[in-house]
Tab-separated table of N, CA and C in Angstrom:
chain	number	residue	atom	x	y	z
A	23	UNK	N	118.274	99.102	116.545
A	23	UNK	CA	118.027	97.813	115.931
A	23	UNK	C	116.740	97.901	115.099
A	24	UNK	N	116.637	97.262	114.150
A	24	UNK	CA	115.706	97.102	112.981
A	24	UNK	C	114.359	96.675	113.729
A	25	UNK	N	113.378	96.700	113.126
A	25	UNK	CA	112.081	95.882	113.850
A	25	UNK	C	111.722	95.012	113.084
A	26	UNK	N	111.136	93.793	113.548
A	26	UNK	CA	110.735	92.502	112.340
A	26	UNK	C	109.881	93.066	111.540
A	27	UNK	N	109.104	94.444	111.860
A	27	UNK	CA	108.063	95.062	110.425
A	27	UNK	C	109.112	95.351	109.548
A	28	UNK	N	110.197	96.072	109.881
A	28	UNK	CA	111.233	96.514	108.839
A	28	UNK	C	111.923	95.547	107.849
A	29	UNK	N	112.031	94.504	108.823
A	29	UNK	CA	112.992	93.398	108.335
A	29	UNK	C	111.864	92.758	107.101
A	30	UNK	N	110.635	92.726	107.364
A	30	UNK	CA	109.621	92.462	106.462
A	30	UNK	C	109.774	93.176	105.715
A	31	UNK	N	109.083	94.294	105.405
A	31	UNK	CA	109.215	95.171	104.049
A	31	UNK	C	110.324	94.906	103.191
A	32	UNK	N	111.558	94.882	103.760
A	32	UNK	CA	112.806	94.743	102.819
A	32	UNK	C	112.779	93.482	102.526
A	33	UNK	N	111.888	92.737	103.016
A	33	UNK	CA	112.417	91.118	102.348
A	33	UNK	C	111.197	91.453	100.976
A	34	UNK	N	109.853	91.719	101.506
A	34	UNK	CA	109.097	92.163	100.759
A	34	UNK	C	109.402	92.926	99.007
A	35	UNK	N	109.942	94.119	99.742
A	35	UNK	CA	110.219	94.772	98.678
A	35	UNK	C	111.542	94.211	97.516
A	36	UNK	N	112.401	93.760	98.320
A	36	UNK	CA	113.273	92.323	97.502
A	36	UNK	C	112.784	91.756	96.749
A	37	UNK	N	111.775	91.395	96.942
A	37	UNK	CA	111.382	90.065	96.283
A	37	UNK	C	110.676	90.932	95.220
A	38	UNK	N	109.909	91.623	95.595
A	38	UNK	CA	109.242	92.714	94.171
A	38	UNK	C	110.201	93.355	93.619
A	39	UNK	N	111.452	93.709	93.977
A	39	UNK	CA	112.181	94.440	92.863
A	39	UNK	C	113.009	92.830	92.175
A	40	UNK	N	112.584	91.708	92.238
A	40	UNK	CA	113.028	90.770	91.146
A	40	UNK	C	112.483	90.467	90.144
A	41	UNK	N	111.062	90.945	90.168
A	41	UNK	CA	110.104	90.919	89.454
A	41	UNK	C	110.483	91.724	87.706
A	42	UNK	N	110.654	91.139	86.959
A	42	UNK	CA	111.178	91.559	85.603
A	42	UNK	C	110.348	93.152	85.300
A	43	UNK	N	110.487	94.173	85.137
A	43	UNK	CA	110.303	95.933	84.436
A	43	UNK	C	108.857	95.621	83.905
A	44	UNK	N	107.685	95.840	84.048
A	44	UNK	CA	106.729	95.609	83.759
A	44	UNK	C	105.966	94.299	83.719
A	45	UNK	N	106.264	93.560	84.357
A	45	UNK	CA	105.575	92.176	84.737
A	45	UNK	C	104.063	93.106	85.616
A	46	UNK	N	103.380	91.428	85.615
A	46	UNK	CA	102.057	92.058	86.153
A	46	UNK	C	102.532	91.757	87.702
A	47	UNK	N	101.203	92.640	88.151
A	47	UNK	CA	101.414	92.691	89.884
A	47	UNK	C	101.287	91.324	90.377
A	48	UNK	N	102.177	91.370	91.498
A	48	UNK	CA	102.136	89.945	92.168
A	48	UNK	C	100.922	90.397	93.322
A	49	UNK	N	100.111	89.039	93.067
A	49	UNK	CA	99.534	88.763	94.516
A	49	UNK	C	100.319	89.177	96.003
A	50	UNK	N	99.548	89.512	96.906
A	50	UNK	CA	99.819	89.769	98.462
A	50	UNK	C	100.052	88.276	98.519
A	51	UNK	N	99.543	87.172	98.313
A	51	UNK	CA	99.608	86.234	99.132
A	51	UNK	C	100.996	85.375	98.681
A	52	UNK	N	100.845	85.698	97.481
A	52	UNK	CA	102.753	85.430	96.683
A	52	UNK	C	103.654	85.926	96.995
A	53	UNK	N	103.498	87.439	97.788
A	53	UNK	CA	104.802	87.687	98.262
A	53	UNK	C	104.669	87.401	99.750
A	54	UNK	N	103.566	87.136	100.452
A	54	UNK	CA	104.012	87.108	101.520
A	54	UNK	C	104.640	85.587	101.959
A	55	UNK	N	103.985	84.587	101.164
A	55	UNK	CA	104.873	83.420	100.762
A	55	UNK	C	106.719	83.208	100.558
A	56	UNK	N	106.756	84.045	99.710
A	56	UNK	CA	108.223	84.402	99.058
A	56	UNK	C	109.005	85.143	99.936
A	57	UNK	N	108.160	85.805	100.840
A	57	UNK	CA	109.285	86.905	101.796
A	57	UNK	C	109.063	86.158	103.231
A	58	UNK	N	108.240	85.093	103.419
A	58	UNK	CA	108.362	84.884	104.981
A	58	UNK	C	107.569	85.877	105.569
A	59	UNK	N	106.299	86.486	105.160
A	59	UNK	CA	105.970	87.833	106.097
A	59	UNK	C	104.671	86.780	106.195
A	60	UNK	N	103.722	86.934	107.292
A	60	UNK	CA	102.597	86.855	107.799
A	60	UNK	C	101.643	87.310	106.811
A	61	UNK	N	100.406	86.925	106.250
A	61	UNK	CA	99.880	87.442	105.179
A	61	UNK	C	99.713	88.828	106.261
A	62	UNK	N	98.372	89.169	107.562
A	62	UNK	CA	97.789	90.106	107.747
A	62	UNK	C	99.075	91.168	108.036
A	63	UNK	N	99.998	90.533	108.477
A	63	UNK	CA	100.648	91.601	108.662
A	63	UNK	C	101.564	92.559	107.522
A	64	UNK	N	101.526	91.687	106.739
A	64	UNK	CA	102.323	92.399	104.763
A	64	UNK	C	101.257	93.078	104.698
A	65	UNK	N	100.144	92.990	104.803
A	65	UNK	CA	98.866	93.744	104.457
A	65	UNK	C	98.931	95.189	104.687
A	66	UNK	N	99.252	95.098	106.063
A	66	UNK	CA	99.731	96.798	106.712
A	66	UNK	C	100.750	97.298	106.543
A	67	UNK	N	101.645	96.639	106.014
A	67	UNK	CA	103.116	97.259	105.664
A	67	UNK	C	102.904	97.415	104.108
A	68	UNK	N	102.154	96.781	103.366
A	68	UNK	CA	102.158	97.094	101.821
A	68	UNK	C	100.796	98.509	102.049
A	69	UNK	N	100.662	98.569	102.481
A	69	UNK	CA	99.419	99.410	103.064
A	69	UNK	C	100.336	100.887	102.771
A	70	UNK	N	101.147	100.976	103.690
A	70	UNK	CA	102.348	102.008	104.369
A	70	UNK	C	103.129	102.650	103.231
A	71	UNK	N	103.344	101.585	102.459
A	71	UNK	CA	104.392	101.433	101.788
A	71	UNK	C	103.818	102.001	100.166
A	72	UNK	N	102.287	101.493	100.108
A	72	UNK	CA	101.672	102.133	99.350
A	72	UNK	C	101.540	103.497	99.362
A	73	UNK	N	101.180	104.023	100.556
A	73	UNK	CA	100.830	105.108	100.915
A	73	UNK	C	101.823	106.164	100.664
A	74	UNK	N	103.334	105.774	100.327
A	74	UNK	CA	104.334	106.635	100.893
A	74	UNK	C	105.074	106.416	99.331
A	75	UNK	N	104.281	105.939	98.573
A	75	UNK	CA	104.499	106.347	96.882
A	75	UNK	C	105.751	105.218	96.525
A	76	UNK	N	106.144	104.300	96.989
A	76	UNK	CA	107.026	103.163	96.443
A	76	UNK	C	106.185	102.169	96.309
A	77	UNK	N	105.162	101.859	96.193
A	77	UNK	CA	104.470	100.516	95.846
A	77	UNK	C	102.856	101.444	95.110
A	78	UNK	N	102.862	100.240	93.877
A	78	UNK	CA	101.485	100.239	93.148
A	78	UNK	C	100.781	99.215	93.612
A	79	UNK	N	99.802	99.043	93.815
A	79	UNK	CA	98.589	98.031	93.831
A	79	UNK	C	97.262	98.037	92.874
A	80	UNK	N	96.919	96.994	92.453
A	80	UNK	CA	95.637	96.955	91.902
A	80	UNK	C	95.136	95.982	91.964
A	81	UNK	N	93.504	96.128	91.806
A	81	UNK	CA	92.368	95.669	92.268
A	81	UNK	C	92.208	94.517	91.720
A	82	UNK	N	91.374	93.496	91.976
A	82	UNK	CA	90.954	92.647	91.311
A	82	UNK	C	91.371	91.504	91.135
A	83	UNK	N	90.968	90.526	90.241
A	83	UNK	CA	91.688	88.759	90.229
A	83	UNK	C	92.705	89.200	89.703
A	84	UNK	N	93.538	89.795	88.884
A	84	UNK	CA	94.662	89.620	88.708
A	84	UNK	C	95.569	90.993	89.155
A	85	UNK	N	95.040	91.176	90.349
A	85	UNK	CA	95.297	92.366	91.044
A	85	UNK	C	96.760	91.878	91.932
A	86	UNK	N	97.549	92.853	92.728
A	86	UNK	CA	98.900	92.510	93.368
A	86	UNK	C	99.674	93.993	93.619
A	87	UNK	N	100.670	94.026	93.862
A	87	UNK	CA	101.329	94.908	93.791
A	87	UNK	C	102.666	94.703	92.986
A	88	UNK	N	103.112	96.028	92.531
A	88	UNK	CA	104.212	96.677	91.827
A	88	UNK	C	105.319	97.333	92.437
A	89	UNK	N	106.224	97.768	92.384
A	89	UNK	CA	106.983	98.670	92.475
A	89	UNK	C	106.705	99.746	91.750
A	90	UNK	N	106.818	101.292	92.057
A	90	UNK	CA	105.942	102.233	91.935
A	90	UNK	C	107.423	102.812	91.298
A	91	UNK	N	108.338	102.850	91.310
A	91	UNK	CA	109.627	103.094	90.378
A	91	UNK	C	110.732	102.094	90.270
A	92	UNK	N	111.691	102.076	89.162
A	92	UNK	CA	112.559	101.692	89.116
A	92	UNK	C	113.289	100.927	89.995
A	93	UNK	N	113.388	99.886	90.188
A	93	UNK	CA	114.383	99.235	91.325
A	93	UNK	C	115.783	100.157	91.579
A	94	UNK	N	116.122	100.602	91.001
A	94	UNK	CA	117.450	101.439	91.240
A	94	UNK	C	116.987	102.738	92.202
A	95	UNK	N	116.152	102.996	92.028
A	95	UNK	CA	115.307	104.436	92.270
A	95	UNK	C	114.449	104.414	93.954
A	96	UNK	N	114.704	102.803	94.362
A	96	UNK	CA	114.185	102.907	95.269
A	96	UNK	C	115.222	102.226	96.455
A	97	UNK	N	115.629	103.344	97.614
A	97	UNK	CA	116.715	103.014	98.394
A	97	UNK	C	116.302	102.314	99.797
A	98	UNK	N	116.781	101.418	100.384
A	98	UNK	CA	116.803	100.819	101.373
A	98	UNK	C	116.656	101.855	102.786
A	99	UNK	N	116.762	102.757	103.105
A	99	UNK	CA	116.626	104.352	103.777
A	99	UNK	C	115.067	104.591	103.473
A	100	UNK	N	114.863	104.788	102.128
A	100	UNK	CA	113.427	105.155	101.734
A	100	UNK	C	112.172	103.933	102.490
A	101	UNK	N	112.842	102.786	102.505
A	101	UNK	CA	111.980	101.853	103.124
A	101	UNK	C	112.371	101.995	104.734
A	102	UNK	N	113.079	102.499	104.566
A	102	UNK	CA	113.486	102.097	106.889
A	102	UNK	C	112.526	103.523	107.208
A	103	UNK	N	112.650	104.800	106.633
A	103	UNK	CA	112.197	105.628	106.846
A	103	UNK	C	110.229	105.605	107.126
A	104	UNK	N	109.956	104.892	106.139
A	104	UNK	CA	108.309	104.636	106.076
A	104	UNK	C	107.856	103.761	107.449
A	105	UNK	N	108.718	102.866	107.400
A	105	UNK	CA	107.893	101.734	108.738
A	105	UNK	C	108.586	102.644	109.768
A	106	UNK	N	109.963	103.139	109.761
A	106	UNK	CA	110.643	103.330	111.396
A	106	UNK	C	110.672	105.096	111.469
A	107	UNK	N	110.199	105.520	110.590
A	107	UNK	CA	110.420	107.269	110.673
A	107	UNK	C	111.742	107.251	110.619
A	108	UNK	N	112.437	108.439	111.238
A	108	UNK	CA	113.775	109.127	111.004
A	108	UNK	C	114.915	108.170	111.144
A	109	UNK	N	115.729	108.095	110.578
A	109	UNK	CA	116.839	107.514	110.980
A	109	UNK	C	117.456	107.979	112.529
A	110	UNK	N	117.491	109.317	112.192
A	110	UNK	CA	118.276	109.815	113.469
A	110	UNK	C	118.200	109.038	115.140
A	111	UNK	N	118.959	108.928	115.948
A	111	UNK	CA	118.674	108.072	117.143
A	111	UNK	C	118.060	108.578	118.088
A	112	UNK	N	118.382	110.496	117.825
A	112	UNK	CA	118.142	111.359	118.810
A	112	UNK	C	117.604	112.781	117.976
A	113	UNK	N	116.463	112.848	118.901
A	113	UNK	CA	115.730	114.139	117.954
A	113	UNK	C	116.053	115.268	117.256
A	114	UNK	N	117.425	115.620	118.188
A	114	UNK	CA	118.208	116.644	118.396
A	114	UNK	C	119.020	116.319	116.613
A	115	UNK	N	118.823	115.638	116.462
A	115	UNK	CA	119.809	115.756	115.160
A	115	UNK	C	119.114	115.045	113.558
A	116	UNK	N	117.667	114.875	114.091
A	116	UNK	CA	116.911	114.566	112.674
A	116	UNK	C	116.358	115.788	111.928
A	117	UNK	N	116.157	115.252	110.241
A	117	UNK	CA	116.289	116.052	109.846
A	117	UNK	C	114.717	116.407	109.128
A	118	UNK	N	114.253	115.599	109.494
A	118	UNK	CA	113.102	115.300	109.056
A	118	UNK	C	111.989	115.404	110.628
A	119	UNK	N	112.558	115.273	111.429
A	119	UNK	CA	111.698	115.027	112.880
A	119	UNK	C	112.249	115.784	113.923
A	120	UNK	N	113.327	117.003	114.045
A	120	UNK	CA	113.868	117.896	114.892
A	120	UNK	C	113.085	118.046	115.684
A	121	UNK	N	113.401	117.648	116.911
A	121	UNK	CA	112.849	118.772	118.353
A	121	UNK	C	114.347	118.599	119.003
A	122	UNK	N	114.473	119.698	119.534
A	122	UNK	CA	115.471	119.638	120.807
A	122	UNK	C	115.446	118.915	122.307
A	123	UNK	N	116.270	118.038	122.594
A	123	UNK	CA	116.803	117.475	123.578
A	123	UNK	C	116.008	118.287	125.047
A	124	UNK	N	115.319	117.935	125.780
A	124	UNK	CA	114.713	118.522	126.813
A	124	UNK	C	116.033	118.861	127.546
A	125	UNK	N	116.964	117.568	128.048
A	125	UNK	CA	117.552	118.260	128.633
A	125	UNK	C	119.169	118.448	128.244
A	126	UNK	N	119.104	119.112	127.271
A	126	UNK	CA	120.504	119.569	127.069
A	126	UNK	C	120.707	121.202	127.215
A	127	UNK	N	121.718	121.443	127.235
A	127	UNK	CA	122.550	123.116	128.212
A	127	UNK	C	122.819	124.220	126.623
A	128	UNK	N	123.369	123.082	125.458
A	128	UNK	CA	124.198	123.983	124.553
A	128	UNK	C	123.974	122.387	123.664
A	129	UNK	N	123.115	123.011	122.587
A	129	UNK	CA	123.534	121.790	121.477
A	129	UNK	C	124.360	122.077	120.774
A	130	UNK	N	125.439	123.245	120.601
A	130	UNK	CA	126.836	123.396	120.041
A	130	UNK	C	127.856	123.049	120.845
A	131	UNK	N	127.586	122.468	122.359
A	131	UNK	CA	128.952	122.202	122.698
A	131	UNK	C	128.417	120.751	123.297
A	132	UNK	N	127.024	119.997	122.564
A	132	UNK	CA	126.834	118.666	123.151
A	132	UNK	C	127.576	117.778	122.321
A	133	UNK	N	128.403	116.962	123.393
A	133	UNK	CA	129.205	115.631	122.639
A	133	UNK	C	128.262	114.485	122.079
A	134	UNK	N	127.436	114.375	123.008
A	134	UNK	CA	126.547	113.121	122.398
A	134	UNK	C	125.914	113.944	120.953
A	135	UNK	N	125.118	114.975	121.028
A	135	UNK	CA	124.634	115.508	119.790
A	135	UNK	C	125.871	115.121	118.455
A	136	UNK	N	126.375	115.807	118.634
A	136	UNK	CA	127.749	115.554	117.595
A	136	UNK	C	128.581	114.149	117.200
A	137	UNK	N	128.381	113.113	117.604
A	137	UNK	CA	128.282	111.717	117.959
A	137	UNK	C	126.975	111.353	116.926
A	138	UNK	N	125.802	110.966	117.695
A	138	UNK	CA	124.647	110.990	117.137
A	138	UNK	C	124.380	112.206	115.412
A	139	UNK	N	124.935	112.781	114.967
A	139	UNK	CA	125.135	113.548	113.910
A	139	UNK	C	125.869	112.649	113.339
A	140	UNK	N	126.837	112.405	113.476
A	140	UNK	CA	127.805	111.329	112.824
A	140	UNK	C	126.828	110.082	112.237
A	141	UNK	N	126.383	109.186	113.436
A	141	UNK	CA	125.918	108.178	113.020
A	141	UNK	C	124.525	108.371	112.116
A	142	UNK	N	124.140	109.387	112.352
A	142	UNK	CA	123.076	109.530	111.304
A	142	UNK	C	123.099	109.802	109.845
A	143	UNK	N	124.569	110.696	109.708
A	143	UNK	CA	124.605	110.859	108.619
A	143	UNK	C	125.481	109.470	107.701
A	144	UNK	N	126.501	108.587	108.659
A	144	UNK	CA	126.869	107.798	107.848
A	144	UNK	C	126.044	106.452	107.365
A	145	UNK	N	125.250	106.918	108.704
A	145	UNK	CA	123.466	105.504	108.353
A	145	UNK	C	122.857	105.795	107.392
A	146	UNK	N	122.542	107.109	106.959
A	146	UNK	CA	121.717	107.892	106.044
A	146	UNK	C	122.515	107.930	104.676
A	147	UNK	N	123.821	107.847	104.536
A	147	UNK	CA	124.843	107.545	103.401
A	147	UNK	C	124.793	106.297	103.241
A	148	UNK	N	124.662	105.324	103.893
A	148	UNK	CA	124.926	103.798	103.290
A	148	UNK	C	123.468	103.684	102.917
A	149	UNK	N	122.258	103.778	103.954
A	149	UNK	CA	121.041	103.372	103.480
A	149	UNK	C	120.230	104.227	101.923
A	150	UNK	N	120.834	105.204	102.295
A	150	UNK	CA	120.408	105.725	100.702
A	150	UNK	C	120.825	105.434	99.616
A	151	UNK	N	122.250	104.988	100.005
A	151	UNK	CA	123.076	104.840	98.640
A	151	UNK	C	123.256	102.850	98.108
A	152	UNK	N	122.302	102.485	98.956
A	152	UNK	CA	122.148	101.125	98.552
A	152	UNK	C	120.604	100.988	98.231
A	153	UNK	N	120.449	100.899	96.746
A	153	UNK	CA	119.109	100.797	96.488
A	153	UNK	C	118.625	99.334	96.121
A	154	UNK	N	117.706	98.836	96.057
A	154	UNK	CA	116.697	97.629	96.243
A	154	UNK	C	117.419	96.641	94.570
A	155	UNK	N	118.068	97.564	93.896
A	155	UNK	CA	118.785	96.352	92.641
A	155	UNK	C	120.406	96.570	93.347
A	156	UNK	N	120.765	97.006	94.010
A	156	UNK	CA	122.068	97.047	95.173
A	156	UNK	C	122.188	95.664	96.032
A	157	UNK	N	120.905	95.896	96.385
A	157	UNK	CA	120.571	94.700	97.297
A	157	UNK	C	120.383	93.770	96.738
A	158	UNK	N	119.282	93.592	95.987
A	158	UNK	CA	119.532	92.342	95.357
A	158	UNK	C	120.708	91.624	94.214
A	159	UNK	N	121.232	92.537	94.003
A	159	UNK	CA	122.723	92.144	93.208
A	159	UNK	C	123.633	91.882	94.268
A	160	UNK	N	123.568	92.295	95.550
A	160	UNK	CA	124.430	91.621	96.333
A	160	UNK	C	123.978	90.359	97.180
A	161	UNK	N	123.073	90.171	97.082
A	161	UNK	CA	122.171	88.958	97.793
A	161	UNK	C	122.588	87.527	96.522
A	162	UNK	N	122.428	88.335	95.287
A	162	UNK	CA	122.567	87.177	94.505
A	162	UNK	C	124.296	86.416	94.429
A	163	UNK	N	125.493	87.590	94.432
A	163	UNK	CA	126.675	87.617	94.848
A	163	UNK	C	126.617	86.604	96.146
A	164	UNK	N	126.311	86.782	97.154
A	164	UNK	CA	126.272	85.968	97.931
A	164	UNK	C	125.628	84.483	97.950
A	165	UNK	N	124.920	84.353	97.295
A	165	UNK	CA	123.948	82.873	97.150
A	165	UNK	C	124.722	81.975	96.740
């Protein structure tokens, strides 16, 4: 299950990929308005999010943040990955965070491993392949 930091960022980052291709940066306190997030706590997730090369920020009175590429360019995966780390459920099968299962016998003949492989890769296919103008073209479809 998602965590309400996660569920933040994506409302977050929503709302900044509506923002017209070179508009100026929005205020923290405008999006955290617009997304329902807690100001201090958008603070640390735009923080994160900065850090991990999908968000611009700048300084000053007419300072805010950006989207650091293309709304198309930036996938819903790329944001779960920053606040929640790996997709994977089980170590044994991330691809980015591998350790082996303490206690498993044979990870070629583990059922749960092979299970858990599955769901990672078809989590890792939908969340990548739905990017932040995905989302919001289907959010607007729905409204």
């Amino acid at each position: 299950m998602l965590t309400q930091r996660s569920r933040y960022a994506m409302r977050a980052m929503l709302f900044l990929a509506e923002a017209p291709a070179g508009s100026a940066p929005i205020p923290m306190t405008r999006i955290a308005i617009a997304a329902n997030v807690p100001r201090k706590f958008l603070e640390l997730i735009l923080a994160d999010l900065r850090e991990a090369g999908l968000l611009h920020s700048h300084r000053g009175k007419m300072g805010g943040y950006c989207l650091s590429r293309p709304r198309h360019l930036i996938s819903l995966g790329d944001i779960i990955r920053v606040i929640e780390g790996p997709l994977a459920l089980v170590p044994c099968v991330s691809r980015t965070a591998y350790r082996p299962c303490g206690d498993c016998v044979s990870e070629a003949d583990c059922a749960i491993r092979h299970a858990m492989m599955r769901v990672r890769d078809e989590t890792a296919r939908i969340l990548d392949g739905t990017s932040l103008a995905d989302a919001a073209a289907e959010e607007l479809a729905v409204a």
